[in-house]
Short mmCIF file of C-alpha atoms in Angstrom, two decimals:
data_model
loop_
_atom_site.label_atom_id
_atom_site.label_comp_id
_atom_site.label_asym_id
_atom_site.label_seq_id
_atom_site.Cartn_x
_atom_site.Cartn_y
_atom_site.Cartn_z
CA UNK A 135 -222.40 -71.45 21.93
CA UNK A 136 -221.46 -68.54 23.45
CA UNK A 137 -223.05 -66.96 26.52
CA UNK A 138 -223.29 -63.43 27.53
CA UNK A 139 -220.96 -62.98 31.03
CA UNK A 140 -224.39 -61.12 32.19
CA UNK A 141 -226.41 -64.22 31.73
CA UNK A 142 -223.93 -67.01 32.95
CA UNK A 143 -223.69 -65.10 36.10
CA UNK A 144 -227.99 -65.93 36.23
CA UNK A 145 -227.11 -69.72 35.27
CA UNK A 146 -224.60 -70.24 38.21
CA UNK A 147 -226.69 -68.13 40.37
CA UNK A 148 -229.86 -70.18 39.64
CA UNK A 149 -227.48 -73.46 39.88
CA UNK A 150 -226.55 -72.39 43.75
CA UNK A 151 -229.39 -72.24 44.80
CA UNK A 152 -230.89 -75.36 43.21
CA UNK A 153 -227.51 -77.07 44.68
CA UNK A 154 -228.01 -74.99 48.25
CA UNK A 155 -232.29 -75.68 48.71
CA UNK A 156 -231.32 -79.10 47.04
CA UNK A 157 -231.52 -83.10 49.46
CA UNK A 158 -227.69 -82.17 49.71
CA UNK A 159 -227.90 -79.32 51.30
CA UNK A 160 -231.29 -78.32 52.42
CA UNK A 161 -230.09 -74.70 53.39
CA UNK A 162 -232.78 -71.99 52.88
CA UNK A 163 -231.86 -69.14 50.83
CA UNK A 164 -232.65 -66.02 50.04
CA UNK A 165 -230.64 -62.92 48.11
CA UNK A 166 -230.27 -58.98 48.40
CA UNK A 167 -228.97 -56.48 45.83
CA UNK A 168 -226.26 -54.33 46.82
CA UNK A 169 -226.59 -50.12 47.46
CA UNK A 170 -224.82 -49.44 43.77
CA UNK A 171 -226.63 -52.26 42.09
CA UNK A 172 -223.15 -54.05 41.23
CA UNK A 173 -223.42 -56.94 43.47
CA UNK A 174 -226.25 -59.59 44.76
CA UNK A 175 -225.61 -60.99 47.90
CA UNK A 176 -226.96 -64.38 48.26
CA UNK A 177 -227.94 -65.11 51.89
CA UNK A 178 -227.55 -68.66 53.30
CA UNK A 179 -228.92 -70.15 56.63
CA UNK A 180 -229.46 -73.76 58.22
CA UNK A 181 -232.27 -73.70 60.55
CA UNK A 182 -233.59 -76.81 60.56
CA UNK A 183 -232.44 -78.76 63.69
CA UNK A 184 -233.70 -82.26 62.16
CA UNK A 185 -231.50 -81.37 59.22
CA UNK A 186 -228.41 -79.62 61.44
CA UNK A 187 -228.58 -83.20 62.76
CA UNK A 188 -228.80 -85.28 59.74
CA UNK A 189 -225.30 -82.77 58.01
CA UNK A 190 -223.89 -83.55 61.18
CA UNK A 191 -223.74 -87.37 60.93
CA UNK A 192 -223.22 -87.30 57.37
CA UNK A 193 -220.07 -85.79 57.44
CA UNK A 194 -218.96 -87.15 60.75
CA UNK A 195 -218.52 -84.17 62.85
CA UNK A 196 -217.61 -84.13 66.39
CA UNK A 197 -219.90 -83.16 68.74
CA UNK A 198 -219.25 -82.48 72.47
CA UNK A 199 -221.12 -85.26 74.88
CA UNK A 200 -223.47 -83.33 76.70
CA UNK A 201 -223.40 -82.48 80.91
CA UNK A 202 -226.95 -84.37 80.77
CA UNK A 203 -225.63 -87.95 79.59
CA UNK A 204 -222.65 -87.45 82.02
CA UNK A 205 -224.90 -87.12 84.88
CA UNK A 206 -227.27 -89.58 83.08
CA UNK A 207 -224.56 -92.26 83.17
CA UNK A 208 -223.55 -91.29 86.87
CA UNK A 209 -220.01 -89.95 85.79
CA UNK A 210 -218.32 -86.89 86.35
CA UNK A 211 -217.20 -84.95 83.17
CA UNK A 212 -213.56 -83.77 83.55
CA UNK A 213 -213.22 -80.24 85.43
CA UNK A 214 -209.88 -78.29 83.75
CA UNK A 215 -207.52 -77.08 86.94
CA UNK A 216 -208.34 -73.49 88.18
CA UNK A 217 -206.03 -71.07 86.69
CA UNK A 218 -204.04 -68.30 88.96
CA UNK A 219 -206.61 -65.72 88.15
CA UNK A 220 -209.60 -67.99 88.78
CA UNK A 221 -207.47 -68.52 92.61
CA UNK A 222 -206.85 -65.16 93.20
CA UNK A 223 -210.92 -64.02 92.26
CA UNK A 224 -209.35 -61.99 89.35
CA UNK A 225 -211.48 -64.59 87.14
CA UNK A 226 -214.96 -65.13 88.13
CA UNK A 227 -215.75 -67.82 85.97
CA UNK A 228 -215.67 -71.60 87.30
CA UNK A 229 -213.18 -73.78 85.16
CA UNK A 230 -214.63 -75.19 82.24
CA UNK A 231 -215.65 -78.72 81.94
CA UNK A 232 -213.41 -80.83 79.26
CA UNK A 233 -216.20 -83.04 77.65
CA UNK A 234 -215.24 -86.14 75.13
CA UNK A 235 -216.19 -85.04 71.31
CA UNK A 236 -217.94 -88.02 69.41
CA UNK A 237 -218.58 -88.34 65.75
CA UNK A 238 -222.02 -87.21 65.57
CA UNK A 239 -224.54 -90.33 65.20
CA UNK A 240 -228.44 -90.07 64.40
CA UNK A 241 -228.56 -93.89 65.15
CA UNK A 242 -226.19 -93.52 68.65
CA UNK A 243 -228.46 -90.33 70.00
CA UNK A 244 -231.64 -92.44 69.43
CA UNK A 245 -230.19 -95.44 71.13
CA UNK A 246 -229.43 -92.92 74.31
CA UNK A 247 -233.20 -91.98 73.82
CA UNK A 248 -234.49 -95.18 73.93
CA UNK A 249 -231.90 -95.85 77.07
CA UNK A 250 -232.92 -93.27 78.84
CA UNK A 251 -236.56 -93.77 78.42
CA UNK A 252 -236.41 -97.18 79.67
CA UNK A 253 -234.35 -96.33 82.45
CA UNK A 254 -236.77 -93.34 83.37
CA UNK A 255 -239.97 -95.91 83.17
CA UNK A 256 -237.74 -98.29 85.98
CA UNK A 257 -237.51 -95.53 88.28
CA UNK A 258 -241.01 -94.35 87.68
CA UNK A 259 -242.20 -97.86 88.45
CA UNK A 260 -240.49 -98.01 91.50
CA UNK A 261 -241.50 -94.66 92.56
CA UNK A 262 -245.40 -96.30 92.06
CA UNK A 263 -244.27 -99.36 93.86
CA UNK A 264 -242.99 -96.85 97.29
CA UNK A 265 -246.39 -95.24 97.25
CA UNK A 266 -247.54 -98.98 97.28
CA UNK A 267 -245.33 -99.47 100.15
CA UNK A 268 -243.20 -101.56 98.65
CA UNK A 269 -239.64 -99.95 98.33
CA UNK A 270 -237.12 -102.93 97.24
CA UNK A 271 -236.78 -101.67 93.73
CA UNK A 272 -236.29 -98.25 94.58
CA UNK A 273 -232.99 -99.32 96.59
CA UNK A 274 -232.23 -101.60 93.60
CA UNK A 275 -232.05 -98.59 91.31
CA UNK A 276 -230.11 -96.96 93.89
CA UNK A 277 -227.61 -99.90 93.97
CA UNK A 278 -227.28 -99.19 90.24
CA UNK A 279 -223.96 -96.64 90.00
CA UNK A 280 -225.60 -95.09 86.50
CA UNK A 281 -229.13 -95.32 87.58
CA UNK A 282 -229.11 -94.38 91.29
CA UNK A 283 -228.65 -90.37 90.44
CA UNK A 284 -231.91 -90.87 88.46
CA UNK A 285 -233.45 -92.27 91.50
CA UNK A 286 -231.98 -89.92 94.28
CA UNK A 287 -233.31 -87.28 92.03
CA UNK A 288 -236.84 -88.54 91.27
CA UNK A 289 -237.20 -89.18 95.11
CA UNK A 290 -235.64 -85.66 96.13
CA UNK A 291 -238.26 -83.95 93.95
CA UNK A 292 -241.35 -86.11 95.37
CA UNK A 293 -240.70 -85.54 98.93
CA UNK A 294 -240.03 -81.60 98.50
CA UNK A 295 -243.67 -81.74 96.39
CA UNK A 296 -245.08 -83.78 99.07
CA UNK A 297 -243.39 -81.08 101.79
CA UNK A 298 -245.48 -78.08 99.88
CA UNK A 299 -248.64 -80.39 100.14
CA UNK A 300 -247.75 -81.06 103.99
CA UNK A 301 -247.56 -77.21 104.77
CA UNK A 302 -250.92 -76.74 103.15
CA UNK A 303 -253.49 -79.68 104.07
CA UNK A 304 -251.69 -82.86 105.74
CA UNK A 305 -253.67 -86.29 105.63
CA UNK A 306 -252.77 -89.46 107.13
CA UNK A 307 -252.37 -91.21 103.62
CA UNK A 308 -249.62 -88.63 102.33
CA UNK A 309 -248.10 -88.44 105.98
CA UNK A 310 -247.68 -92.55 105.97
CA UNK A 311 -246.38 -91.70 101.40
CA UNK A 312 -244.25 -89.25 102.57
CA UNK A 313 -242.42 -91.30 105.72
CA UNK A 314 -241.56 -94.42 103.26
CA UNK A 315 -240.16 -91.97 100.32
CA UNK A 316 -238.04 -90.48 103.29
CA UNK A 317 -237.30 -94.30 104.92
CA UNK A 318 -236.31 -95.12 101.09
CA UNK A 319 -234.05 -92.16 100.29
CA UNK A 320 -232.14 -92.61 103.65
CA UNK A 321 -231.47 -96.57 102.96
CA UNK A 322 -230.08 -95.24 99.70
CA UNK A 323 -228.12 -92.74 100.92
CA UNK A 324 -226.45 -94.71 103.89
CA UNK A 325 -225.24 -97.55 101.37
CA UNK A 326 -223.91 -94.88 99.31
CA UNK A 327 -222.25 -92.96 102.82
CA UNK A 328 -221.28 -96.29 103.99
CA UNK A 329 -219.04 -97.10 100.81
CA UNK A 330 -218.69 -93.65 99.41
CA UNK A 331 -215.20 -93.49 97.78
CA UNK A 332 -216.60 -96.56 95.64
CA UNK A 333 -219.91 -95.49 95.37
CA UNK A 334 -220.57 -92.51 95.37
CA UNK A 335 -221.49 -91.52 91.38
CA UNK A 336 -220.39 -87.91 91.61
CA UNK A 337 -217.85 -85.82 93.57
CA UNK A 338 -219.84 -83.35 95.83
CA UNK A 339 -218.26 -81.24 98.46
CA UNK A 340 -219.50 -80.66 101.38
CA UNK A 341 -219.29 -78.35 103.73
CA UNK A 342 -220.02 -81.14 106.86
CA UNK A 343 -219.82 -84.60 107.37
CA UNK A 344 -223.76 -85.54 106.96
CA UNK A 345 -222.58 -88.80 109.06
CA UNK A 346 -221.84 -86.96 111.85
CA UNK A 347 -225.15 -85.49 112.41
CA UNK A 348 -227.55 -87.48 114.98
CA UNK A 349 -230.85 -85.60 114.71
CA UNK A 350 -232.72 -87.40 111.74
CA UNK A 351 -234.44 -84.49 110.34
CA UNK A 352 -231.52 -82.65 110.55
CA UNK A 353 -229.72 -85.31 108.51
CA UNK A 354 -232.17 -86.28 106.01
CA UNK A 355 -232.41 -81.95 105.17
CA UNK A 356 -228.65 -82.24 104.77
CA UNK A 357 -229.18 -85.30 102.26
CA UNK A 358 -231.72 -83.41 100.51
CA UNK A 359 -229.79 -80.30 100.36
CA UNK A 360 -226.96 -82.87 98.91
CA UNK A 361 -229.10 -84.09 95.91
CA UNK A 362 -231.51 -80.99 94.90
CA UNK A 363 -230.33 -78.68 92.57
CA UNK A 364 -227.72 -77.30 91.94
CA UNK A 365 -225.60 -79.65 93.57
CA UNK A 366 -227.07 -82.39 91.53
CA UNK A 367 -229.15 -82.22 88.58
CA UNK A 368 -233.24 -82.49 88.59
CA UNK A 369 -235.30 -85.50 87.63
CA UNK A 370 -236.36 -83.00 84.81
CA UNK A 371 -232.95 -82.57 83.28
CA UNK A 372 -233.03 -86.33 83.02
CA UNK A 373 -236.24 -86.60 81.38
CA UNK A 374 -234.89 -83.88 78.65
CA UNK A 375 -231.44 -85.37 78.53
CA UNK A 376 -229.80 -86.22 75.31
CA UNK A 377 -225.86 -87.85 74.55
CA UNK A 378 -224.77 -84.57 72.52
CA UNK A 379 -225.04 -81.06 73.04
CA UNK A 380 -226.57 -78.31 71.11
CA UNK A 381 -225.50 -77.24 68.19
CA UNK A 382 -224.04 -73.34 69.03
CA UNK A 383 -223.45 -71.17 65.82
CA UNK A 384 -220.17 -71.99 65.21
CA UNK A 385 -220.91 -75.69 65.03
CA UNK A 386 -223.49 -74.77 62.54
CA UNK A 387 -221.51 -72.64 60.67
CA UNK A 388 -218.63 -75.38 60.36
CA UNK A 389 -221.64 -77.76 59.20
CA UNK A 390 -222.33 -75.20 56.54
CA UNK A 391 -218.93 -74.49 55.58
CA UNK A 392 -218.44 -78.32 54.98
CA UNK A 393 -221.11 -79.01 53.06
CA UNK A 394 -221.32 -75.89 50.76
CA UNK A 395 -217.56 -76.67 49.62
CA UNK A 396 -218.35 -80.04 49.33
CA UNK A 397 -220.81 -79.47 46.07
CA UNK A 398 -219.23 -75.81 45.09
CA UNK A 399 -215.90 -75.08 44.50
CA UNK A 400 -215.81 -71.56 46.29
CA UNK A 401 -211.68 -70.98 44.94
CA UNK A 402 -212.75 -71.64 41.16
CA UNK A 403 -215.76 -69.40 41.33
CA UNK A 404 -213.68 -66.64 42.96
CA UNK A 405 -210.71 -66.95 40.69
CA UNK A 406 -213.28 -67.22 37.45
CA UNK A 407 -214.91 -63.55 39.00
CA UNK A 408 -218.68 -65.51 39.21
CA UNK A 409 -218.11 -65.27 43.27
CA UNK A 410 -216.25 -61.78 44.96
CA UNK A 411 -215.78 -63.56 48.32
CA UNK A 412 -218.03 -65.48 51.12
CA UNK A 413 -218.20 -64.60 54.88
CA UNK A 414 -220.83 -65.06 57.86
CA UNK A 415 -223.22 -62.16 58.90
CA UNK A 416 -222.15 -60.52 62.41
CA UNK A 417 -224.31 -60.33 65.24
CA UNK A 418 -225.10 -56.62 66.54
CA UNK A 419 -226.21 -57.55 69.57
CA UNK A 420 -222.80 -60.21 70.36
CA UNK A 421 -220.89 -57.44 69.03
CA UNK A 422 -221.80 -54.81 71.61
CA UNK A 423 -221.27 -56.90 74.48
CA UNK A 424 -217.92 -57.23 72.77
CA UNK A 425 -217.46 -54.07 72.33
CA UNK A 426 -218.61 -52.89 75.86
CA UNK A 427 -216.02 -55.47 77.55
CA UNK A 428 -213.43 -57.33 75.90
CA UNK A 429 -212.88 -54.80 72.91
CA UNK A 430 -213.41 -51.82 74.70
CA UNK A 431 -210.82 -48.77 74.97
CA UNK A 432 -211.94 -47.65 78.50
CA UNK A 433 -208.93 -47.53 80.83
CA UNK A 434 -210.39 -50.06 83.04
CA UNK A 435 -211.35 -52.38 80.30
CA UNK A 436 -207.41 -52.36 78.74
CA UNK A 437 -206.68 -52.64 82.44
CA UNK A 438 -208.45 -55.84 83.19
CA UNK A 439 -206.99 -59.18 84.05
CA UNK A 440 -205.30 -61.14 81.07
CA UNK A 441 -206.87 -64.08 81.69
CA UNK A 442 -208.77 -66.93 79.84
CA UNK A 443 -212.13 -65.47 80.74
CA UNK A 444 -212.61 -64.01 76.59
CA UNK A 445 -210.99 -67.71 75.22
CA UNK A 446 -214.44 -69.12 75.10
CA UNK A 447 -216.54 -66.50 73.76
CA UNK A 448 -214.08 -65.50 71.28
CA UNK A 449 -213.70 -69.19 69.54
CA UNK A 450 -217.78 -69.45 70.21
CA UNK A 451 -217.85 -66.52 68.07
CA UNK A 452 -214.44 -65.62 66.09
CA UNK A 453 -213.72 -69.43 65.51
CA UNK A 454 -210.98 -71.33 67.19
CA UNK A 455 -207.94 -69.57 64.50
CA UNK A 456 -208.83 -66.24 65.86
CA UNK A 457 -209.06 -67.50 69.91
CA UNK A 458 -205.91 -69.45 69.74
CA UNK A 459 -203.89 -65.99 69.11
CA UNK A 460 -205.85 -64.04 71.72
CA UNK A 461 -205.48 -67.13 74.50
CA UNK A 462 -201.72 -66.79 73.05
CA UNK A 463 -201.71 -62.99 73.05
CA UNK A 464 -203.70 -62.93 76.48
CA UNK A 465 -201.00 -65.57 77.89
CA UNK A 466 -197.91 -64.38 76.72
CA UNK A 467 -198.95 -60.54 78.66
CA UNK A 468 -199.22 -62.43 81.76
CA UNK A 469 -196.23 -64.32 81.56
CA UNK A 470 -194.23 -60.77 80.83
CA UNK A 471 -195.26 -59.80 84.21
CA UNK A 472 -192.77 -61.37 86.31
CA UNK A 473 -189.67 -60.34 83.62
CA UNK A 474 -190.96 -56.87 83.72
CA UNK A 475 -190.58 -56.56 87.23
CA UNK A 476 -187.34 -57.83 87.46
CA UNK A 477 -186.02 -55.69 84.31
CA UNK A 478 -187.82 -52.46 86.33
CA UNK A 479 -185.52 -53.61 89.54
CA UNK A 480 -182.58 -54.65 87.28
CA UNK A 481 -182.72 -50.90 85.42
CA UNK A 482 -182.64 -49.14 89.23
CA UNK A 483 -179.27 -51.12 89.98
CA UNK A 484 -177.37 -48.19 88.35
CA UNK A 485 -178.64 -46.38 90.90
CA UNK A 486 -178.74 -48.54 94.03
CA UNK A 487 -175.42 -50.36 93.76
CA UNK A 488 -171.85 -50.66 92.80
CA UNK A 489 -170.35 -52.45 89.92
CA UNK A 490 -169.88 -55.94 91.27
CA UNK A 491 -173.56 -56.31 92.77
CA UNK A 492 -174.27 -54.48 89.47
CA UNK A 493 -172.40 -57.73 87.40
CA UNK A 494 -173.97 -60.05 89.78
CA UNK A 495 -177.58 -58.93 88.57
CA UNK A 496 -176.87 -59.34 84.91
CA UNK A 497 -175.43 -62.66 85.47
CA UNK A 498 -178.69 -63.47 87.49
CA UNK A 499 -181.24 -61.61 85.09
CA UNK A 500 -180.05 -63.94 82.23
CA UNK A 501 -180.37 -66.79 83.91
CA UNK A 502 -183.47 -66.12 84.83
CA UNK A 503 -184.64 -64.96 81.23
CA UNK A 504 -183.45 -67.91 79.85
CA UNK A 505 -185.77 -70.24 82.69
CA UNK A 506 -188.48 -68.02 81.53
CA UNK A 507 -188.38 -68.50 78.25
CA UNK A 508 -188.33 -72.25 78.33
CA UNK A 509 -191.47 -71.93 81.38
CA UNK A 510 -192.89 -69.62 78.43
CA UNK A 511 -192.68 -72.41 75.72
CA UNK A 512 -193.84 -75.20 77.78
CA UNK A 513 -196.87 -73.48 79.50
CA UNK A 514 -198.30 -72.59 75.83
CA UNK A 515 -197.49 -75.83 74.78
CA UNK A 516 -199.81 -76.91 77.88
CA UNK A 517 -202.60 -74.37 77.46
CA UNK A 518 -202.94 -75.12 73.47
CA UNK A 519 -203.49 -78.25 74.53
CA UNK A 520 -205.75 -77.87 76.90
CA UNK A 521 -207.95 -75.09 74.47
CA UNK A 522 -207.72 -78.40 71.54
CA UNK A 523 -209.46 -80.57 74.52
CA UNK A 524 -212.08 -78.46 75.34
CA UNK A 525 -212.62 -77.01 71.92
CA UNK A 526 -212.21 -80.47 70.35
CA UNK A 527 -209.37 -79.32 68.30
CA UNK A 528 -206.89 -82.60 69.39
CA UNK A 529 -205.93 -84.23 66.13
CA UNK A 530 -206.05 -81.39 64.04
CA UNK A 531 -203.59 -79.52 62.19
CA UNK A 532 -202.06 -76.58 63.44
CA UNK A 533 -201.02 -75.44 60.21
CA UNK A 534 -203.02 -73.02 58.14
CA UNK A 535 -203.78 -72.83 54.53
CA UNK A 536 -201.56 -69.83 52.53
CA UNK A 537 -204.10 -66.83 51.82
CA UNK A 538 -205.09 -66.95 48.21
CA UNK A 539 -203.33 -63.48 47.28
CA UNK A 540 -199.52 -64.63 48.83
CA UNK A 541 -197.62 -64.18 46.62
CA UNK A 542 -194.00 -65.48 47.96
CA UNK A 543 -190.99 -63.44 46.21
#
């Protein structure tokens, strides 16, 4: 039977969208002629967080841990060294955090729930039990490497409540609550001082040794100025935490991607003429800050330090294709530096010296080139793999797919 093109062009566009809106899919859709009439643009979006979750785990994507579970589980997610502009202040942004990627589990991220709700009724037991005046399972907890920062934190955030109710209108029955939550917290904190390189659940500077310190108010401030925020994380972010991270756009995007070309062959529809070409909306409002920083032409905007400051909000934005050439692009500028110095000295020799020193440099500037072109190689080598750790690009292929128009001679 033959079909008019005009009216298989409505079949397959009625059969996307029953594939997109279908159990599969669940995307919600919605569609927008074009200015001249020629073209309908069929709009595509994946709101749904229960079902951004449920993609997720069906097609086993990896999903960063989150900062919560770290601190959840008393360990300290891996900090990336401090780069030479983040040293010198040319880079204002603290070094990223390199947390594990997991295969995204429904089942695993209600198991952490139901973990971290039982651990969260423990500690509010015990905190019950203190105001009872009985405080052994309070230092229990805080015996506990991957409960006791659950405890330290639920005790921090009672005393400074019960410090606001002091100031206003003290009575003898908060006083004598108050003085055990504060004899508690320092029996915690001096088995964790005592044995601290063991111990101790996170790595927390300081800027003095709280040991040291013989006035006991003046110590127990400095231990409460050691566990409130931000050096440590509030009994709140605990009670919200969860074992992944959010979703961000681009995750939700890749979700999208994965499914939609898992039910539609995209290539076939494009090389039949039923599909011109698919692409994700831009963001006005990302774009301007783009354009008012990182892609701006203002002299002191071209001027600015090559560093890795753009590397994350370009992949969170661009994808990790496009932010592996800029972190390469951005890299390989600061690395020319030091050569372009040395050619700017090496070009004044004809100037400053004879012909033997002028032999001498040459020898020297090649040997020098060649060292930094080998430094060159290995530090990308290094960086990429540091941007595939925190991006959770290790194990993937650094080989891309031939654009559909090559056309090799």
């Amino acid at each position: 039977e033959e079909v008019m093109v005009s009216e298989l062009h409505d079949i397959v566009f009625n059969k996307c969208i029953e594939v997109l809106t279908g159990q599969d899919c669940g995307f919600d859709v919605g569609w927008q002629v074009s200015v001249d009439d020629d073209d309908v643009f069929l709009k595509i979006r994946l709101a749904d967080c229960d079902n951004i979750k449920h993609l997720a785990s069906k097609i086993e994507m990896e999903v960063p841990i989150s900062t919560a579970a770290y601190d959840f589980q008393g360990l300290s997610c891996m900090q990336i060294d401090p780069t030479w502009g983040q040293l010198w202040g040319l880079n204002k942004e603290l070094p990223p955090r390199a947390a594990k990627h997991l295969i995204y589990s429904t089942l695993r991220a209600q198991a952490f729930r139901e973990n971290r709700d039982a651990v969260l009724e423990e500690v509010d037991t015990a905190m019950r039990l203190i105001a009872c005046g009985d405080g052994a399972p309070a230092r229990e907890l805080g015996r506990q490497s991957h409960k006791r920062l659950i405890m330290l934190a639920a005790l921090v955030a009672k005393i400074e409540k019960l410090h606001e109710h002091h100031g206003a209108s003290s009575t003898t029955a908060l006083q004598a609550q108050k003085d055990q939550l504060e004899l508690v917290f320092n029996q915690i904190n001096e088995e964790i001082e005592t044995d601290i390189h063991e111990s101790c659940p996170r790595r927390i500077e300081h800027n003095r040794d709280i040991q040291s310190i013989t006035d006991p108010q003046e110590k127990l401030n400095a231990r409460l100025e050691r566990w409130s925020k931000p050096h440590a994380p509030g009994i709140d972010k605990f009670r919200e935490a969860e074992l992944y991270a959010d979703f961000t756009d681009l995750a939700v995007m890749k979700i999208m991607y994965h499914v939609m070309t898992g039910v539609i062959n995209l290539e076939k529809m494009k090389e039949f003429e039923l599909l011109d070409g698919f692409f994700a909306i831009h963001k006005e409002d990302q774009l301007e800050k783009f354009k008012a920083s990182w892609a701006s032409v203002m002299p002191w905007n071209i001027l600015q330090w090559p560093g890795t400051q753009w590397d994350y909000p370009v992949r969170e934005y661009f994808g990790e294709q496009v932010a592996f050439f800029f972190s390469w692009l951005s890299m390989l500028t600061r690395q020319l530096i030091i050569p372009a110095i040395i050619a700017i000295v090496f070009r004044l020799r004809l100037l400053l010296f004879n012909d033997w020193v002028i032999r001498a440099f040459e020898f020297f500037y090649a040997i020098i080139m060649v060292v930094w072109c080998a430094l060159f190689v290995s530090s990308w080598k290094n960086q990429t793999q540091t941007n595939a750790m925190l991006w959770g690009m290790l194990g993937h292929s650094s080989f891309a797919r031939d654009l559909p128009d090559y056309r090799p001679e």
